[in-house]
PDB file of C-alpha atoms in Angstrom:
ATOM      1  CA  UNK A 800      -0.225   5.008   8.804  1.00 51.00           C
ATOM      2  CA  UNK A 801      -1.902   3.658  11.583  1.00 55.00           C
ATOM      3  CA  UNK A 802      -5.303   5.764  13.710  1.00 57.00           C
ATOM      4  CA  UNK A 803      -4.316   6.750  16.994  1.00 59.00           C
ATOM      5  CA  UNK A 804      -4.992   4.710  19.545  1.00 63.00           C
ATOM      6  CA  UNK A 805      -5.458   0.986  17.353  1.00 75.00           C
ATOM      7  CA  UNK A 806      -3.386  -1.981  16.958  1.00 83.00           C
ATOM      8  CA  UNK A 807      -4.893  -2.456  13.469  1.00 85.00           C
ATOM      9  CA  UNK A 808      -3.838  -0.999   9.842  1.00 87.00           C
ATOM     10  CA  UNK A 809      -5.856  -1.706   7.028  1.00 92.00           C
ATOM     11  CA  UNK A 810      -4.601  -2.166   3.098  1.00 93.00           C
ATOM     12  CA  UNK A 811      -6.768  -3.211  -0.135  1.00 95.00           C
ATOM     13  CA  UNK A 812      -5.045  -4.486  -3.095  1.00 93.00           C
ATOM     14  CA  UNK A 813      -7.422  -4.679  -6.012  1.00 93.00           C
ATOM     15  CA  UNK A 814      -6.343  -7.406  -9.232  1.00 90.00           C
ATOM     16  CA  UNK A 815      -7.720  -9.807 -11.395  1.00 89.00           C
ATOM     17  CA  UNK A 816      -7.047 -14.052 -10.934  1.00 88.00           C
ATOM     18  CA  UNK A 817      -7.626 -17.071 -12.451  1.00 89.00           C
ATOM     19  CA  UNK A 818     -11.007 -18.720 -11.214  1.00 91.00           C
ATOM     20  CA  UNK A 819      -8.704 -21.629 -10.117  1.00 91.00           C
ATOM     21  CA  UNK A 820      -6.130 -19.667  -8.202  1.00 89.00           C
ATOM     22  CA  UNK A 821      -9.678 -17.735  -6.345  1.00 88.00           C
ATOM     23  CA  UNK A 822     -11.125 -20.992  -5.401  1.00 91.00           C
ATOM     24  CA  UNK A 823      -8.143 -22.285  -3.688  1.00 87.00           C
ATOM     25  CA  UNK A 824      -7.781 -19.396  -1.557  1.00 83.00           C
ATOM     26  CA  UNK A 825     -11.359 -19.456  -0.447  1.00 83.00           C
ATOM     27  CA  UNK A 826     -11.004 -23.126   0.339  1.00 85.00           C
ATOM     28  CA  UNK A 827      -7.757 -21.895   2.559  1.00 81.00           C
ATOM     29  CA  UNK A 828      -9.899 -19.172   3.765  1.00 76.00           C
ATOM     30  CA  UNK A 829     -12.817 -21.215   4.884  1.00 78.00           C
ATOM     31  CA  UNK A 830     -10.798 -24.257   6.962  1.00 79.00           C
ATOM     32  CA  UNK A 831      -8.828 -20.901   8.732  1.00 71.00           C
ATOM     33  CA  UNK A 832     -11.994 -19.239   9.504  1.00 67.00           C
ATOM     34  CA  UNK A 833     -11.276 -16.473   6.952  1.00 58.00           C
ATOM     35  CA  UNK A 834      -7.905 -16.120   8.025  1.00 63.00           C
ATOM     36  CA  UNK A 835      -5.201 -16.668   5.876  1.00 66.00           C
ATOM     37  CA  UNK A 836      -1.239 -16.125   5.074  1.00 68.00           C
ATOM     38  CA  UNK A 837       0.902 -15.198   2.126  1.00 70.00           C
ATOM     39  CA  UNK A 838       4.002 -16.086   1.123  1.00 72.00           C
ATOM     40  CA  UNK A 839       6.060 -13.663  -0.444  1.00 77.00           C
ATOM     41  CA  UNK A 840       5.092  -9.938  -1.768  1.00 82.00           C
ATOM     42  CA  UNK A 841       2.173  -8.372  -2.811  1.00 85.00           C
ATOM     43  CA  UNK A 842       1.503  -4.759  -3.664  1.00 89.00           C
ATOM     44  CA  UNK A 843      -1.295  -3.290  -1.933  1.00 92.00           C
ATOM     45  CA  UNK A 844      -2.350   0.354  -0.878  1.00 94.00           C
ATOM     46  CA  UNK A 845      -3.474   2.398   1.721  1.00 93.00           C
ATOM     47  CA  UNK A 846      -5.998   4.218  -0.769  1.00 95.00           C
ATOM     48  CA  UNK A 847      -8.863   2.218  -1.300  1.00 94.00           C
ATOM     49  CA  UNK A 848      -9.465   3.636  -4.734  1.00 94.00           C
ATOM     50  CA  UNK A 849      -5.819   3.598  -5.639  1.00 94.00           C
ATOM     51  CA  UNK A 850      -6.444  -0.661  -5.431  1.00 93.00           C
ATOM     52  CA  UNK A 851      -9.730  -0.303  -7.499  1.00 92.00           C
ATOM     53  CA  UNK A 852      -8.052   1.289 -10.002  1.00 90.00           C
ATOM     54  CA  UNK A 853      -5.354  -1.559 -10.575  1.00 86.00           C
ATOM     55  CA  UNK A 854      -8.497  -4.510 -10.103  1.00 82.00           C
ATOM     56  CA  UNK A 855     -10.043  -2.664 -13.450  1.00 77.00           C
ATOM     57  CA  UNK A 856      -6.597  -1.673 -14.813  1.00 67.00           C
ATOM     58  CA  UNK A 857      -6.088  -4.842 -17.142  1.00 60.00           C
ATOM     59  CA  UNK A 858      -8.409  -5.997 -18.737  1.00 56.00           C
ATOM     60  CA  UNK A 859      -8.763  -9.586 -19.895  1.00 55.00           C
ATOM     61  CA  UNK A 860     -11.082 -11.214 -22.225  1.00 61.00           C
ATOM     62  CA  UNK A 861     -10.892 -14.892 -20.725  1.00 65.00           C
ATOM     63  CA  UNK A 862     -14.015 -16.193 -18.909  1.00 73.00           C
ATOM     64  CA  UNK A 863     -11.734 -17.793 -16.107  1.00 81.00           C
ATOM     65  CA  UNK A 864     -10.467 -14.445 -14.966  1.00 86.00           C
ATOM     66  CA  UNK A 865     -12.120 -12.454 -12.002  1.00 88.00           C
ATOM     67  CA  UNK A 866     -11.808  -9.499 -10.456  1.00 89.00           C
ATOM     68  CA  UNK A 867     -10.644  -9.694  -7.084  1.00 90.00           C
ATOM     69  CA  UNK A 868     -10.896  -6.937  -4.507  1.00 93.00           C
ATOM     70  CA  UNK A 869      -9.245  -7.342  -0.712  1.00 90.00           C
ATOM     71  CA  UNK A 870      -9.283  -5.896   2.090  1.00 91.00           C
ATOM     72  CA  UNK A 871      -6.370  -6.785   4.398  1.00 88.00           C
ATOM     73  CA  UNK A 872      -6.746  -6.361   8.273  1.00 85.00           C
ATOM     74  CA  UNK A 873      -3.315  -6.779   9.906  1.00 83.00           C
ATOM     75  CA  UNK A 874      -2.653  -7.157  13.084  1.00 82.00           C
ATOM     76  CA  UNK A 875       0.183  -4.885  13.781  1.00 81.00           C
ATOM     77  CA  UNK A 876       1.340  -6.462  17.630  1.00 81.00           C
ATOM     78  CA  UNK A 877       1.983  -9.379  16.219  1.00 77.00           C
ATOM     79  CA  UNK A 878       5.539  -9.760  16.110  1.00 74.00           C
ATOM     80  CA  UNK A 879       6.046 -13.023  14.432  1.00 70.00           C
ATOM     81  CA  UNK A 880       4.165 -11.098  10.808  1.00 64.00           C
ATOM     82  CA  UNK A 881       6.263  -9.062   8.460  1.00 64.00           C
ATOM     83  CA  UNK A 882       4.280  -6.620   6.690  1.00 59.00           C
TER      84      UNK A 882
END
C-alpha cells in the first residue's frame, strides 16, 4: 500500500456535495492552511479512477450539488491519526 521507502500513502475519494457543505470545508481548509480532519468514515480508494467513477456515479439534477474530487495525503508516522 505504501512506495518503498515513504512515510506517505495517498487515497482519492470522488462524490458529489451540497454547495453549502463544500464551502464550509474550504473555509476549514483555508484557516488550517489546507489541512483539515474528519470525523468519522469515509470511503475512499487507492485507484484514482475507481473514485472518479463514484464522483460521476449519481447523478443529481439540483443546481446546489457539485462534484467533488479529493485527494488525501496522509501522513502515515503519525501515531495520534487512525486511517
Amino acid at each position: 500500500l505504501i512506495e518503498h521507502g515513504t512515510d506517505r500513502l495517498i487515497v482519492y475519494r470522488g462524490c458529489r456535495m451540497r454547495m453549502e457543505e463544500l464551502e464550509k470545508l474550504r473555509d476549514i481548509a483555508k484557516k488550517r492552511r489546507e489541512q483539515t480532519s474528519m470525523n468519522g468514515f469515509i470511503s475512499t480508494s487507492l485507484v484514482r479512477k475507481v473514485a472518479e467513477q463514484f464522483q460521476d456515479s449519481h447523478s443529481h439534477n439540483r443546481s446546489n450539488v457539485e462534484r467533488v474530487f479529493w485527494t488525501i495525503d496522509i501522513d502515515v508516522k503519525l501515531d495520534e491519526v487512525i486511517y
